[in-house]
Coordinates of N, CA and C in Angstrom, one line a residue:
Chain A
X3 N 1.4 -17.0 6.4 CA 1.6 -15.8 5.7 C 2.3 -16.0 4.4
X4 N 1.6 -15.1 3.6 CA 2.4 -15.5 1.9 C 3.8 -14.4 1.9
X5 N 5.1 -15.6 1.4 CA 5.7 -14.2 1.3 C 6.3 -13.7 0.2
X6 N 6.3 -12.5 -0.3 CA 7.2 -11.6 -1.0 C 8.3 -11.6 -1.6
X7 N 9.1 -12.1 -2.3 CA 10.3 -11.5 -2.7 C 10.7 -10.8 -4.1
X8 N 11.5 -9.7 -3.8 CA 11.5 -9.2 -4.7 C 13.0 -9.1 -5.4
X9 N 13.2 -8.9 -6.8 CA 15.0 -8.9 -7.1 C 14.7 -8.3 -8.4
X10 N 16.0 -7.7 -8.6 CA 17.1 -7.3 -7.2 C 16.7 -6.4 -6.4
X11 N 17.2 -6.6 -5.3 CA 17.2 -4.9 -4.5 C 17.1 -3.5 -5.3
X12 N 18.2 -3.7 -5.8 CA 18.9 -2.3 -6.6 C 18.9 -2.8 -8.1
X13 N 18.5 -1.6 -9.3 CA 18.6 -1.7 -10.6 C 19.1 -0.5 -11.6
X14 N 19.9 -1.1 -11.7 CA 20.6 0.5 -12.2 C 20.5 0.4 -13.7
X15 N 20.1 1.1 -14.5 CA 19.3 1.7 -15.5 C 19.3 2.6 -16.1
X16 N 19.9 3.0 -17.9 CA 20.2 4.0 -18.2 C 18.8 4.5 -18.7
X17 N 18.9 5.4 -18.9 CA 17.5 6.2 -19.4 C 17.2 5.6 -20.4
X18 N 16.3 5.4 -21.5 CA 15.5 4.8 -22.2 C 16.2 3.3 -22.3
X19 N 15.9 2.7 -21.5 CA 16.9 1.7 -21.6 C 15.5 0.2 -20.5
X20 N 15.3 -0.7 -21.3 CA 14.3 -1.8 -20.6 C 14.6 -1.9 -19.0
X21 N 14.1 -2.1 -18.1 CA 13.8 -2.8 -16.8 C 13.0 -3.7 -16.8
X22 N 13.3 -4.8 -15.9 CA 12.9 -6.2 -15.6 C 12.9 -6.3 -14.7
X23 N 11.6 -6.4 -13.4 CA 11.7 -6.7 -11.9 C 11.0 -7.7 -12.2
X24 N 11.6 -8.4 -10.6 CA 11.1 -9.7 -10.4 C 10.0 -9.6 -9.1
X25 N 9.0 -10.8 -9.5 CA 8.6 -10.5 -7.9 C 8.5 -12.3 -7.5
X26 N 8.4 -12.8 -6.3 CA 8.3 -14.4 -6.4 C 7.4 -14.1 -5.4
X27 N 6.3 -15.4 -5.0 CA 5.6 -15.4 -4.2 C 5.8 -17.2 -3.6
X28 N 5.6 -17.2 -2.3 CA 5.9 -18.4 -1.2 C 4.9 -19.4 -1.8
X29 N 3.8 -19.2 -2.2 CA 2.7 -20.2 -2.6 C 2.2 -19.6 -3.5
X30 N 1.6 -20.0 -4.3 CA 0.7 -19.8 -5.5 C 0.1 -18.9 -5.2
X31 N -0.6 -17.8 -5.6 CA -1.5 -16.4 -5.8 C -2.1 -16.2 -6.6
X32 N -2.4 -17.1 -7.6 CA -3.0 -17.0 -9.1 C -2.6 -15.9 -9.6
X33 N -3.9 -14.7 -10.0 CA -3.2 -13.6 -10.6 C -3.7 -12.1 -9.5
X34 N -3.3 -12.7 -8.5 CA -4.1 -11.3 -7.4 C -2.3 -10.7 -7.0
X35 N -2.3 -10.0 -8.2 CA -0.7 -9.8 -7.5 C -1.0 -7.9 -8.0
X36 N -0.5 -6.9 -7.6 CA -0.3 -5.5 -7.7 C 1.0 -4.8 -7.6
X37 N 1.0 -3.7 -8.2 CA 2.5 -3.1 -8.5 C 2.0 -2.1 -8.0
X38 N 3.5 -1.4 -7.5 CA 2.9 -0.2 -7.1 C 4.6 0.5 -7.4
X39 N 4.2 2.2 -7.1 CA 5.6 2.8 -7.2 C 5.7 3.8 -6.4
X40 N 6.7 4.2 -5.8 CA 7.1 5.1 -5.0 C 8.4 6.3 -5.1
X41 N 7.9 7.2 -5.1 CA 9.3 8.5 -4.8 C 9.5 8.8 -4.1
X42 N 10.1 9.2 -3.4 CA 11.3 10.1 -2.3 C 10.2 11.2 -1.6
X43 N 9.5 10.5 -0.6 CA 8.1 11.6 0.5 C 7.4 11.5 0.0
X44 N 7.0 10.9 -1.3 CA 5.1 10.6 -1.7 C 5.1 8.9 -1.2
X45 N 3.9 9.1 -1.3 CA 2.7 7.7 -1.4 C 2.9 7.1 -2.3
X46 N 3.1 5.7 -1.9 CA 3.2 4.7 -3.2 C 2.0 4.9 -4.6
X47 N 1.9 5.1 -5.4 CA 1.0 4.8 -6.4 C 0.6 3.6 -7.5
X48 N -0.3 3.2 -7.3 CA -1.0 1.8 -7.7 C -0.3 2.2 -9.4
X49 N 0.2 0.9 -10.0 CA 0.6 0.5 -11.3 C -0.4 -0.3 -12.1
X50 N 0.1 -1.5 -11.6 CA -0.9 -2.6 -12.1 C -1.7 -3.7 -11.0
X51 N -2.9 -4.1 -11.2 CA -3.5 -4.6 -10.7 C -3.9 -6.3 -11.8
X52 N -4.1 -7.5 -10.4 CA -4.5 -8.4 -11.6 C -3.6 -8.8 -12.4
X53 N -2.6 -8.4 -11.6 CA -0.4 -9.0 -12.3 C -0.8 -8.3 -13.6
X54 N -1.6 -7.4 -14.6 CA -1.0 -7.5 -15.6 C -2.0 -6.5 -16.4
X55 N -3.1 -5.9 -15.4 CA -4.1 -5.2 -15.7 C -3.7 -3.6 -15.3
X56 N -2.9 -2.5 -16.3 CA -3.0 -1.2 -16.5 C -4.0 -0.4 -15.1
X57 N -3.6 0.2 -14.3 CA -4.4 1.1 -13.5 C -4.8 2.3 -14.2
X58 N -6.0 3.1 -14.4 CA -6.0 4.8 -14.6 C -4.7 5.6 -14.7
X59 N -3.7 5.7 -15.8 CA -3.2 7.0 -16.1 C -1.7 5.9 -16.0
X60 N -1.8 4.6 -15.9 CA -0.2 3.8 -15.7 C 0.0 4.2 -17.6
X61 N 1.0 4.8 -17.6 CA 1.8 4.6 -19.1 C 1.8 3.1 -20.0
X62 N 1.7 3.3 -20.7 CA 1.8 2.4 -21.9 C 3.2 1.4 -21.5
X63 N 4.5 1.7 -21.3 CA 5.6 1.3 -21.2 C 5.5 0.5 -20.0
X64 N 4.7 0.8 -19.1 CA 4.9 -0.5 -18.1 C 3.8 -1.6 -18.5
X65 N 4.5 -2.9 -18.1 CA 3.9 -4.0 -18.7 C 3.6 -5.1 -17.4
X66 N 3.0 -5.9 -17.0 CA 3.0 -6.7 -16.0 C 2.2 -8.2 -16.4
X67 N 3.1 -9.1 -16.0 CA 3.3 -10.6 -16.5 C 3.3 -11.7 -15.2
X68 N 2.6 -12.5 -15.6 CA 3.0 -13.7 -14.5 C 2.0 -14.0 -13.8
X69 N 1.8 -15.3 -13.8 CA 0.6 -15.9 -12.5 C 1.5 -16.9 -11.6
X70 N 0.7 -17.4 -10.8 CA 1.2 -18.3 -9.6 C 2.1 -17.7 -8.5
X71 N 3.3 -18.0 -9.4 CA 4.2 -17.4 -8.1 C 5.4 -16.6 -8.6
X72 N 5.4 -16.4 -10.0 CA 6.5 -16.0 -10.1 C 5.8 -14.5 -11.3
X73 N 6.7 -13.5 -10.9 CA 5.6 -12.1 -11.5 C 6.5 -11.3 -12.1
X74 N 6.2 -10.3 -13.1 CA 7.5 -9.5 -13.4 C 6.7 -8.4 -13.9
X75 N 7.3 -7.1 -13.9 CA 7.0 -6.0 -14.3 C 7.8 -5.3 -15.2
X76 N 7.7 -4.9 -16.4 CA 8.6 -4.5 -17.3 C 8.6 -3.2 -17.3
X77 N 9.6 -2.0 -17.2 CA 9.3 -1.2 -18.1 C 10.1 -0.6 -19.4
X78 N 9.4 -0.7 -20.4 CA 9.8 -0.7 -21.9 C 11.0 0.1 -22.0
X79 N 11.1 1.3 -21.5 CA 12.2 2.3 -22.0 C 11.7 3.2 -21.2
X80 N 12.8 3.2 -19.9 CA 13.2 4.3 -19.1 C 13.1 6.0 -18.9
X81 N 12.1 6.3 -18.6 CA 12.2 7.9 -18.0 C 12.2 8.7 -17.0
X82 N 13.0 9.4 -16.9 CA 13.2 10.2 -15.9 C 12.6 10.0 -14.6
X83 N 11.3 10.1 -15.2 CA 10.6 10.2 -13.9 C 10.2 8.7 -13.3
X84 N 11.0 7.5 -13.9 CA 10.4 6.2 -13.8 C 11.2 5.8 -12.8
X85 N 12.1 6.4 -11.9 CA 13.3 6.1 -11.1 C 12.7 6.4 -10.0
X86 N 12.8 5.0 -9.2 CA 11.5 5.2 -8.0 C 12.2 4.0 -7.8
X87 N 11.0 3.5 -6.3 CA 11.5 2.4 -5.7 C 9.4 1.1 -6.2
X88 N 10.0 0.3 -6.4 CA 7.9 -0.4 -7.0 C 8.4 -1.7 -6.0
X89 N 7.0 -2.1 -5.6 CA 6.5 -2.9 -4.6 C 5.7 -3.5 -5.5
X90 N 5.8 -5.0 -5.3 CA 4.9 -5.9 -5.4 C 3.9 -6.2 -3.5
X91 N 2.9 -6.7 -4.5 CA 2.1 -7.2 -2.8 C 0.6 -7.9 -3.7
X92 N 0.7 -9.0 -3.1 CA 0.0 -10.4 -3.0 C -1.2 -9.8 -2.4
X93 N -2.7 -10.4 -3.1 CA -4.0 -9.9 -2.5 C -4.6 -11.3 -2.7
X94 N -4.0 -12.6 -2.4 CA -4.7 -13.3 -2.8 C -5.4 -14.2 -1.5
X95 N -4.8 -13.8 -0.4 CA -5.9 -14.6 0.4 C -6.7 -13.1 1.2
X96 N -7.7 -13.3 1.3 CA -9.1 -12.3 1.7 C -8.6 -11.2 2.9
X97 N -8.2 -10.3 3.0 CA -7.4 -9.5 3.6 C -6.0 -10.0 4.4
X98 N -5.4 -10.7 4.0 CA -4.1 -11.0 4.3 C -3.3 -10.2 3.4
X99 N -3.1 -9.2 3.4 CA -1.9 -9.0 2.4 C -0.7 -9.0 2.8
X100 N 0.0 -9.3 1.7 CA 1.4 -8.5 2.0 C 2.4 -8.0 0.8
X101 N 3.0 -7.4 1.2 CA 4.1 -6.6 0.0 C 5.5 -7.6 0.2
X102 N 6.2 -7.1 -1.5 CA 7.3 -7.7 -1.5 C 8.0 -6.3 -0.4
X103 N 9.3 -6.6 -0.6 CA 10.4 -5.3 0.4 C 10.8 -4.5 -0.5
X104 N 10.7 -4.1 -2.1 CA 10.9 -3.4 -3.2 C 12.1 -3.5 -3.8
X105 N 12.1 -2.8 -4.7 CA 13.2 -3.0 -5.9 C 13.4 -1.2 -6.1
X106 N 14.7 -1.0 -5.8 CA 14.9 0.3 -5.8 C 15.4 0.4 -7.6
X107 N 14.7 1.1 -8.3 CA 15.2 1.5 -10.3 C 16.2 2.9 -10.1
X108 N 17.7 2.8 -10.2 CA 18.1 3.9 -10.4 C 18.9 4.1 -11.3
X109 N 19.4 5.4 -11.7 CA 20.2 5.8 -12.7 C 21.4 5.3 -12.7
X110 N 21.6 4.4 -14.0 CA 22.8 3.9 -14.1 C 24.0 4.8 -14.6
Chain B
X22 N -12.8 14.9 -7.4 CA -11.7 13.9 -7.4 C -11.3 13.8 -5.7
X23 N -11.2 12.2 -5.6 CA -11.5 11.4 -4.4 C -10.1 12.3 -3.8
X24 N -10.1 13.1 -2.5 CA -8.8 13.0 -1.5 C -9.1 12.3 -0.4
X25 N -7.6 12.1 0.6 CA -7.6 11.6 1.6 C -6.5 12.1 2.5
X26 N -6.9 12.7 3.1 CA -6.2 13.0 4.3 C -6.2 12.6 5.8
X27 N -5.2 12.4 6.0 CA -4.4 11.2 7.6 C -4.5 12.8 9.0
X28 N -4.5 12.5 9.7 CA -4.5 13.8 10.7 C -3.8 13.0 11.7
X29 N -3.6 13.6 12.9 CA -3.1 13.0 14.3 C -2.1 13.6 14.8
X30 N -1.6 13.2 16.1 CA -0.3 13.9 16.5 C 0.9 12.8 15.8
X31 N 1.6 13.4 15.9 CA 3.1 13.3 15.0 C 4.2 12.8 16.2
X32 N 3.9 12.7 17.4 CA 4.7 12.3 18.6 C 3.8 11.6 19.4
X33 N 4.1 10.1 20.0 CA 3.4 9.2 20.5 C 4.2 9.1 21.7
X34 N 4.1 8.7 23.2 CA 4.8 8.2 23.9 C 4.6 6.5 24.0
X35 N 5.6 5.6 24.5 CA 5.8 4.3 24.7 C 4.9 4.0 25.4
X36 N 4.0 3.3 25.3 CA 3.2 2.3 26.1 C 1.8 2.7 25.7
X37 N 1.3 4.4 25.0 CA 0.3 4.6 24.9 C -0.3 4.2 23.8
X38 N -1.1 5.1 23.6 CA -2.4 4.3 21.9 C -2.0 5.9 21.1
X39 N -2.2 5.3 19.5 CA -1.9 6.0 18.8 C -3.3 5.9 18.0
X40 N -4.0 7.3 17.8 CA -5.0 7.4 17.0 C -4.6 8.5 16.1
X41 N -5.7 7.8 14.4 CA -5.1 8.8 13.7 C -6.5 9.2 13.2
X42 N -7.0 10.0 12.5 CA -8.1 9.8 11.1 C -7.7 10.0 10.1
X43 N -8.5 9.5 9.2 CA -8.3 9.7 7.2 C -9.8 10.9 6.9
X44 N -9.6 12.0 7.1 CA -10.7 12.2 6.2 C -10.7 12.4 4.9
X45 N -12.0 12.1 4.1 CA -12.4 11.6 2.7 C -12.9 12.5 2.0
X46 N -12.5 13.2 0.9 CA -13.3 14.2 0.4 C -13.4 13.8 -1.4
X47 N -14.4 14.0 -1.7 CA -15.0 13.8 -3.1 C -15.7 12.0 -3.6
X48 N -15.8 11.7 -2.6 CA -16.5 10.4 -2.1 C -16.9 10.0 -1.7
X49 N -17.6 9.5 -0.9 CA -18.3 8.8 0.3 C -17.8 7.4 0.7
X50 N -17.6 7.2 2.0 CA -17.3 6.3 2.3 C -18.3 5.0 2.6
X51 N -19.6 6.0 2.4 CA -20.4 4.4 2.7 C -20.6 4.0 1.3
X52 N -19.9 4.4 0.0 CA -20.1 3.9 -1.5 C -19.9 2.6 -1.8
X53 N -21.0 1.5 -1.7 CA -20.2 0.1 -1.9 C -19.5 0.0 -3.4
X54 N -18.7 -0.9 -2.6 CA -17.6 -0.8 -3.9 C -16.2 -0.9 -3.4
X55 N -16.0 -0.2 -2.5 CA -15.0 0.4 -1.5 C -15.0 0.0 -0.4
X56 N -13.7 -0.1 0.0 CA -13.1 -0.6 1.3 C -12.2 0.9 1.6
X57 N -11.9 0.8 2.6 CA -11.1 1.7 3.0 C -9.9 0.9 4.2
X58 N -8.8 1.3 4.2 CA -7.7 0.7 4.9 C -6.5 2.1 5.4
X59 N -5.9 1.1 6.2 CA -4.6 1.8 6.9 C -3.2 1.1 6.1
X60 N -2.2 1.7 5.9 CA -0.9 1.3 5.5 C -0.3 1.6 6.4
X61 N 1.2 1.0 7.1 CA 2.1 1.9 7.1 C 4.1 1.5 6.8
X62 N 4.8 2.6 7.2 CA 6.0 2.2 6.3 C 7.1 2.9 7.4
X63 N 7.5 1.8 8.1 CA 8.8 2.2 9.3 C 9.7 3.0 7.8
X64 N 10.4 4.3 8.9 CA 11.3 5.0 7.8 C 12.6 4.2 7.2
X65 N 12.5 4.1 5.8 CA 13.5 3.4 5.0 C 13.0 2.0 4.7
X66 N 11.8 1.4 4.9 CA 11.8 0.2 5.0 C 10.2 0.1 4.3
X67 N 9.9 -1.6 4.0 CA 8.8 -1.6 3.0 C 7.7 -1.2 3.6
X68 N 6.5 -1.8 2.7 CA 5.4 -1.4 3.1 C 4.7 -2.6 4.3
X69 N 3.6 -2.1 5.1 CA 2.6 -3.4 5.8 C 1.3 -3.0 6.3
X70 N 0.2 -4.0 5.6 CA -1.1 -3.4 6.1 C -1.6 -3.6 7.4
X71 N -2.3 -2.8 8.1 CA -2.7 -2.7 9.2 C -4.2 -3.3 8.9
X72 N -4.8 -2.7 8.2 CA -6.4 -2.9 8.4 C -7.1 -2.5 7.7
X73 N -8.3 -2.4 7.7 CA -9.6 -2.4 6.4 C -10.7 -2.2 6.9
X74 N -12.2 -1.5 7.0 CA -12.9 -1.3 6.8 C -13.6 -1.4 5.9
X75 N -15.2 -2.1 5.5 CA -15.7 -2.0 4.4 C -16.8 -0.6 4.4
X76 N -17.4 -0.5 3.1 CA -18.2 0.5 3.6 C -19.5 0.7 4.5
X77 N -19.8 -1.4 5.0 CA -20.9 -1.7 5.7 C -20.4 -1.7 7.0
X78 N -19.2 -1.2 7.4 CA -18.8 -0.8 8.6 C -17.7 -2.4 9.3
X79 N -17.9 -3.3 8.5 CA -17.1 -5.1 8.5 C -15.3 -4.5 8.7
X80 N -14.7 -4.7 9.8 CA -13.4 -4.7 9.8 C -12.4 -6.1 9.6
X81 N -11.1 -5.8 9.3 CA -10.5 -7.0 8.8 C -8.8 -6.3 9.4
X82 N -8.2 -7.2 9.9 CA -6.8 -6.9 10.6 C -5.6 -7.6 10.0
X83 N -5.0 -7.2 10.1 CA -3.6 -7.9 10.4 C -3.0 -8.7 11.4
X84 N -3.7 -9.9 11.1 CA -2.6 -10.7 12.3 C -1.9 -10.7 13.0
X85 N -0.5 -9.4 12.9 CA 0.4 -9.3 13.8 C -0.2 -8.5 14.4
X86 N -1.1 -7.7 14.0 CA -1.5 -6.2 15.1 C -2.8 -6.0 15.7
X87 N -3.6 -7.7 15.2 CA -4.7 -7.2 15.6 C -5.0 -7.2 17.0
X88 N -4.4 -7.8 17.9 CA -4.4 -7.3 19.3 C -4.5 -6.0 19.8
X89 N -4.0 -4.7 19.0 CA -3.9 -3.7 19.4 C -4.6 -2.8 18.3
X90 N -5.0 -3.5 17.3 CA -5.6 -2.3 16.7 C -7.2 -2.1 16.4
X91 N -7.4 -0.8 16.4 CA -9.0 -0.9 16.1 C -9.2 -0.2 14.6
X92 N -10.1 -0.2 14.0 CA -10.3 0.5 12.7 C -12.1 1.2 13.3
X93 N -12.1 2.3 12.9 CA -14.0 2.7 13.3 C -14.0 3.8 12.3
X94 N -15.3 4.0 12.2 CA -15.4 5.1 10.9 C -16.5 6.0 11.9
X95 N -17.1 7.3 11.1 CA -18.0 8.5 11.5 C -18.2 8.5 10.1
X96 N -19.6 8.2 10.1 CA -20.3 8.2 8.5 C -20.2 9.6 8.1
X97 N -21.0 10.2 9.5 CA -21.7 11.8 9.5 C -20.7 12.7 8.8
X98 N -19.0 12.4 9.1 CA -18.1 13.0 9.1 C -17.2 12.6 7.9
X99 N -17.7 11.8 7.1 CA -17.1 10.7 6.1 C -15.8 10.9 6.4
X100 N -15.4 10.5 8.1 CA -14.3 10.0 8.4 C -13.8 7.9 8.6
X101 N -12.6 8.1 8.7 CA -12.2 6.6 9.6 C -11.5 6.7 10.1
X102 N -11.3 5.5 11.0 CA -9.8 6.4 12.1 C -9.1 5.2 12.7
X103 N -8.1 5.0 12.9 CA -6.9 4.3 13.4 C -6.8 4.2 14.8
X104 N -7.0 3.3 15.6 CA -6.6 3.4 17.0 C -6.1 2.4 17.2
X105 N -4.2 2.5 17.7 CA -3.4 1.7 18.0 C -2.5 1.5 19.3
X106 N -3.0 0.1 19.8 CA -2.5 0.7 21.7 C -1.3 -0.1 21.5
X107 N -0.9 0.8 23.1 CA 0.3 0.3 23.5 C 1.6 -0.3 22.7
X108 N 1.5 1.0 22.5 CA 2.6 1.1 20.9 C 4.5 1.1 21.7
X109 N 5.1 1.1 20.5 CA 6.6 0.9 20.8 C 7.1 1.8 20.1
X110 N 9.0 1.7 19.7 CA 9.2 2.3 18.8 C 9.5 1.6 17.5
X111 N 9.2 0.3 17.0 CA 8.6 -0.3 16.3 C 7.4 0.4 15.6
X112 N 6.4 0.9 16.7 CA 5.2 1.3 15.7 C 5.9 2.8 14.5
X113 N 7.0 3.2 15.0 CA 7.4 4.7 14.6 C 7.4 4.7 12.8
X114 N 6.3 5.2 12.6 CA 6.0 5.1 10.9 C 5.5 6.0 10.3
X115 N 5.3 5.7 8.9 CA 4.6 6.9 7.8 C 3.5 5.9 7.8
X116 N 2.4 6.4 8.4 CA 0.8 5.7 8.2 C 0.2 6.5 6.9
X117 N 0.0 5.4 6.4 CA -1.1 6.2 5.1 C -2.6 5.7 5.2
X118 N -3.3 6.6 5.1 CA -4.9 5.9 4.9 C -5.3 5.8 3.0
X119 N -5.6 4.9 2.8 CA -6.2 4.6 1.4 C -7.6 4.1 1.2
X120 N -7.9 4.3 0.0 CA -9.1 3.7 -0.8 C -8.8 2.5 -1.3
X121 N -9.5 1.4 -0.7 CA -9.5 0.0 -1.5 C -10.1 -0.7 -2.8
X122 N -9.8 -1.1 -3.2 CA -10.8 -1.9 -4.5 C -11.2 -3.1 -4.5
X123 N -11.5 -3.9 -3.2 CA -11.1 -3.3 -1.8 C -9.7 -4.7 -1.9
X124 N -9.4 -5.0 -2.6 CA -7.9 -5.7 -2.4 C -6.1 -5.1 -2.4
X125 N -6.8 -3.9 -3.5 CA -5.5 -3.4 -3.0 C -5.8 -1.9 -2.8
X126 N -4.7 -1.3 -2.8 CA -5.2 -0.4 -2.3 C -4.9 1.0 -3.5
X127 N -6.1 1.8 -3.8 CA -6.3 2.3 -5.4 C -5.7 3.8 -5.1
X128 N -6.5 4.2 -4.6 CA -5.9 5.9 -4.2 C -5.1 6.1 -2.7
X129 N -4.1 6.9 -2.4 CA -3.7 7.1 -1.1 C -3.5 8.4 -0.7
X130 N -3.5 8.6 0.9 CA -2.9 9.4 1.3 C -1.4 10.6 1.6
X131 N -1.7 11.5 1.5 CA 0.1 11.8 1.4 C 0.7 11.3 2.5
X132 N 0.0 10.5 3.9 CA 0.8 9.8 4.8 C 0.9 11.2 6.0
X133 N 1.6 10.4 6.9 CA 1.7 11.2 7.7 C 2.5 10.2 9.0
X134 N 3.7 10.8 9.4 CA 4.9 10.0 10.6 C 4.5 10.7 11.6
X135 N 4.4 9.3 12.3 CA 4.0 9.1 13.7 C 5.6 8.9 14.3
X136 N 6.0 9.2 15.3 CA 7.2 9.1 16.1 C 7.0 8.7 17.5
X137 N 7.2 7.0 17.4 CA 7.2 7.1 19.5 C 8.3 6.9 20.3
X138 N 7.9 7.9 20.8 CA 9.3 8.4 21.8 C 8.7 8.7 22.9
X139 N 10.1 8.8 23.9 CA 9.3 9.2 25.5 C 10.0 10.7 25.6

C-alpha cells in the first residue's frame, strides 16, 4: 500500500497571505496524485487532478506542483473561504487508492 | 447537473451488515466514462476508499474490506449500493457515494453517518 503524508498537520495563515502544503508519497506515483478540500459537514471537493491539472470552477490561486513522490499545493493569497482542511490521495496504482490524513489551513 | 444522494439507516448494530444506496440524478450510471465508488470518513479522521464500480457493472475493493464488502448497482433505478457485513464500531462513519473519473473521485455526495452501536 502506497502511503500518504501530509505536512504540517495544522497551517495557520493570515488572510491574503501564500500557503504551501506538502504532500510525500512512500513510492513513486508519477503524476496521478489529487487535491481535494473539505469544510466543517460538507464533502470533500476535488481541486486538482494530475498533481497540477485545475478541476471545473478550482480558482486561479490554487496551484499544484510535483511528480514522483514529493507534491505541493499552493495557494496564492488566502480567502476567507480557503480555510478548510485539503487531502492529498495517490491514484496511481489501478484502484488502490489512498489519501494523505490532511492538512488543516487555519486562521492565523 | 449530476446529484448524488447516499440513503440508509443511520444506526447499525455490531455484528450485522450495513447497506447503503447512492441514487444518481442528472446522469446515468451506465455512461462510460464513469466509475462510481464508496468513500468513507470515521468522525474527525481522514478519508478511505471502499470501492468502485464501473459502468459495465466490473467491481474493485479495498483490500482491507474486501472481505466484507459488496458494491451492486440497479441500472432500472440508476441506483448503487453498499453492502457491508459484519461490521464494528470501527465501521462508525460518514459514507459518501461519488462519481469517478474513474481514479479519483470528481463529484460527491453530501454523505451520510452510519453509527454502530448495540
Amino acid at each position: 500500500e502506497i502511503v500518504m503524508t501530509q505536512s504540517p498537520a495544522t497551517l495557520s495563515v493570515s488572510p491574503g497571505e501564500r500557503a504551501t502544503l506538502s504532500c510525500r508519497a512512500s513510492q513513486s506515483i508519477s503524476s496521478n496524485l489529487a487535491w481535494y478540500q473539505q469544510k466543517p459537514g460538507q464533502a470533500p471537493r476535488l481541486l486538482i487532478y494530475g498533481a497540477s491539472t485545475r478541476a471545473t470552477g478550482t480558482p486561479a490561486r490554487f496551484s499544484g506542483s510535483g511528480s514522483g513522490t514529493e507534491f505541493t499545493l499552493t495557494i496564492s493569497s488566502l480567502q476567507s473561504e480557503d480555510f478548510a482542511v485539503y487531502y492529498c490521495q495517490q491514484y496511481n496504482d489501478w484502484f488502490l487508492w489512498t489519501f494523505g490524513q490532511g492538512t488543516k489551513v487555519e486562521i492565523k | 447537473q449530476l446529484q448524488l444522494q447516499e440513503s440508509g439507516p443511520g444506526l447499525v448494530k455490531p455484528s450485522e451488515a450495513l447497506s447503503l444506496t447512492c441514487t444518481v440524478s442528472g446522469g446515468s450510471i451506465t455512461n462510460s466514462g464513469y466509475y462510481w465508488g464508496w468513500i468513507r470518513q470515521p468522525p474527525g479522521k481522514g478519508l478511505e476508499w471502499i470501492g468502485t464500480i464501473s459502468y459495465s457493472g466490473s467491481t474493485y475493493y479495498n483490500p482491507s474490506l474486501k472481505s466484507r464488502v459488496t458494491i451492486s448497482e440497479d441500472t432500472s433505478k440508476n441506483q448503487f449500493s453498499l453492502k457491508l457485513s459484519s461490521v464494528t464500531a470501527a465501521d462508525t462513519a460518514v459514507y459518501y457515494c461519488a462519481r469517478l473519473r474513474p481514479q479519483w473521485p470528481e463529484d460527491w455526495g453530501q454523505g451520510t453517518l452510519v453509527t454502530v452501536s448495540s
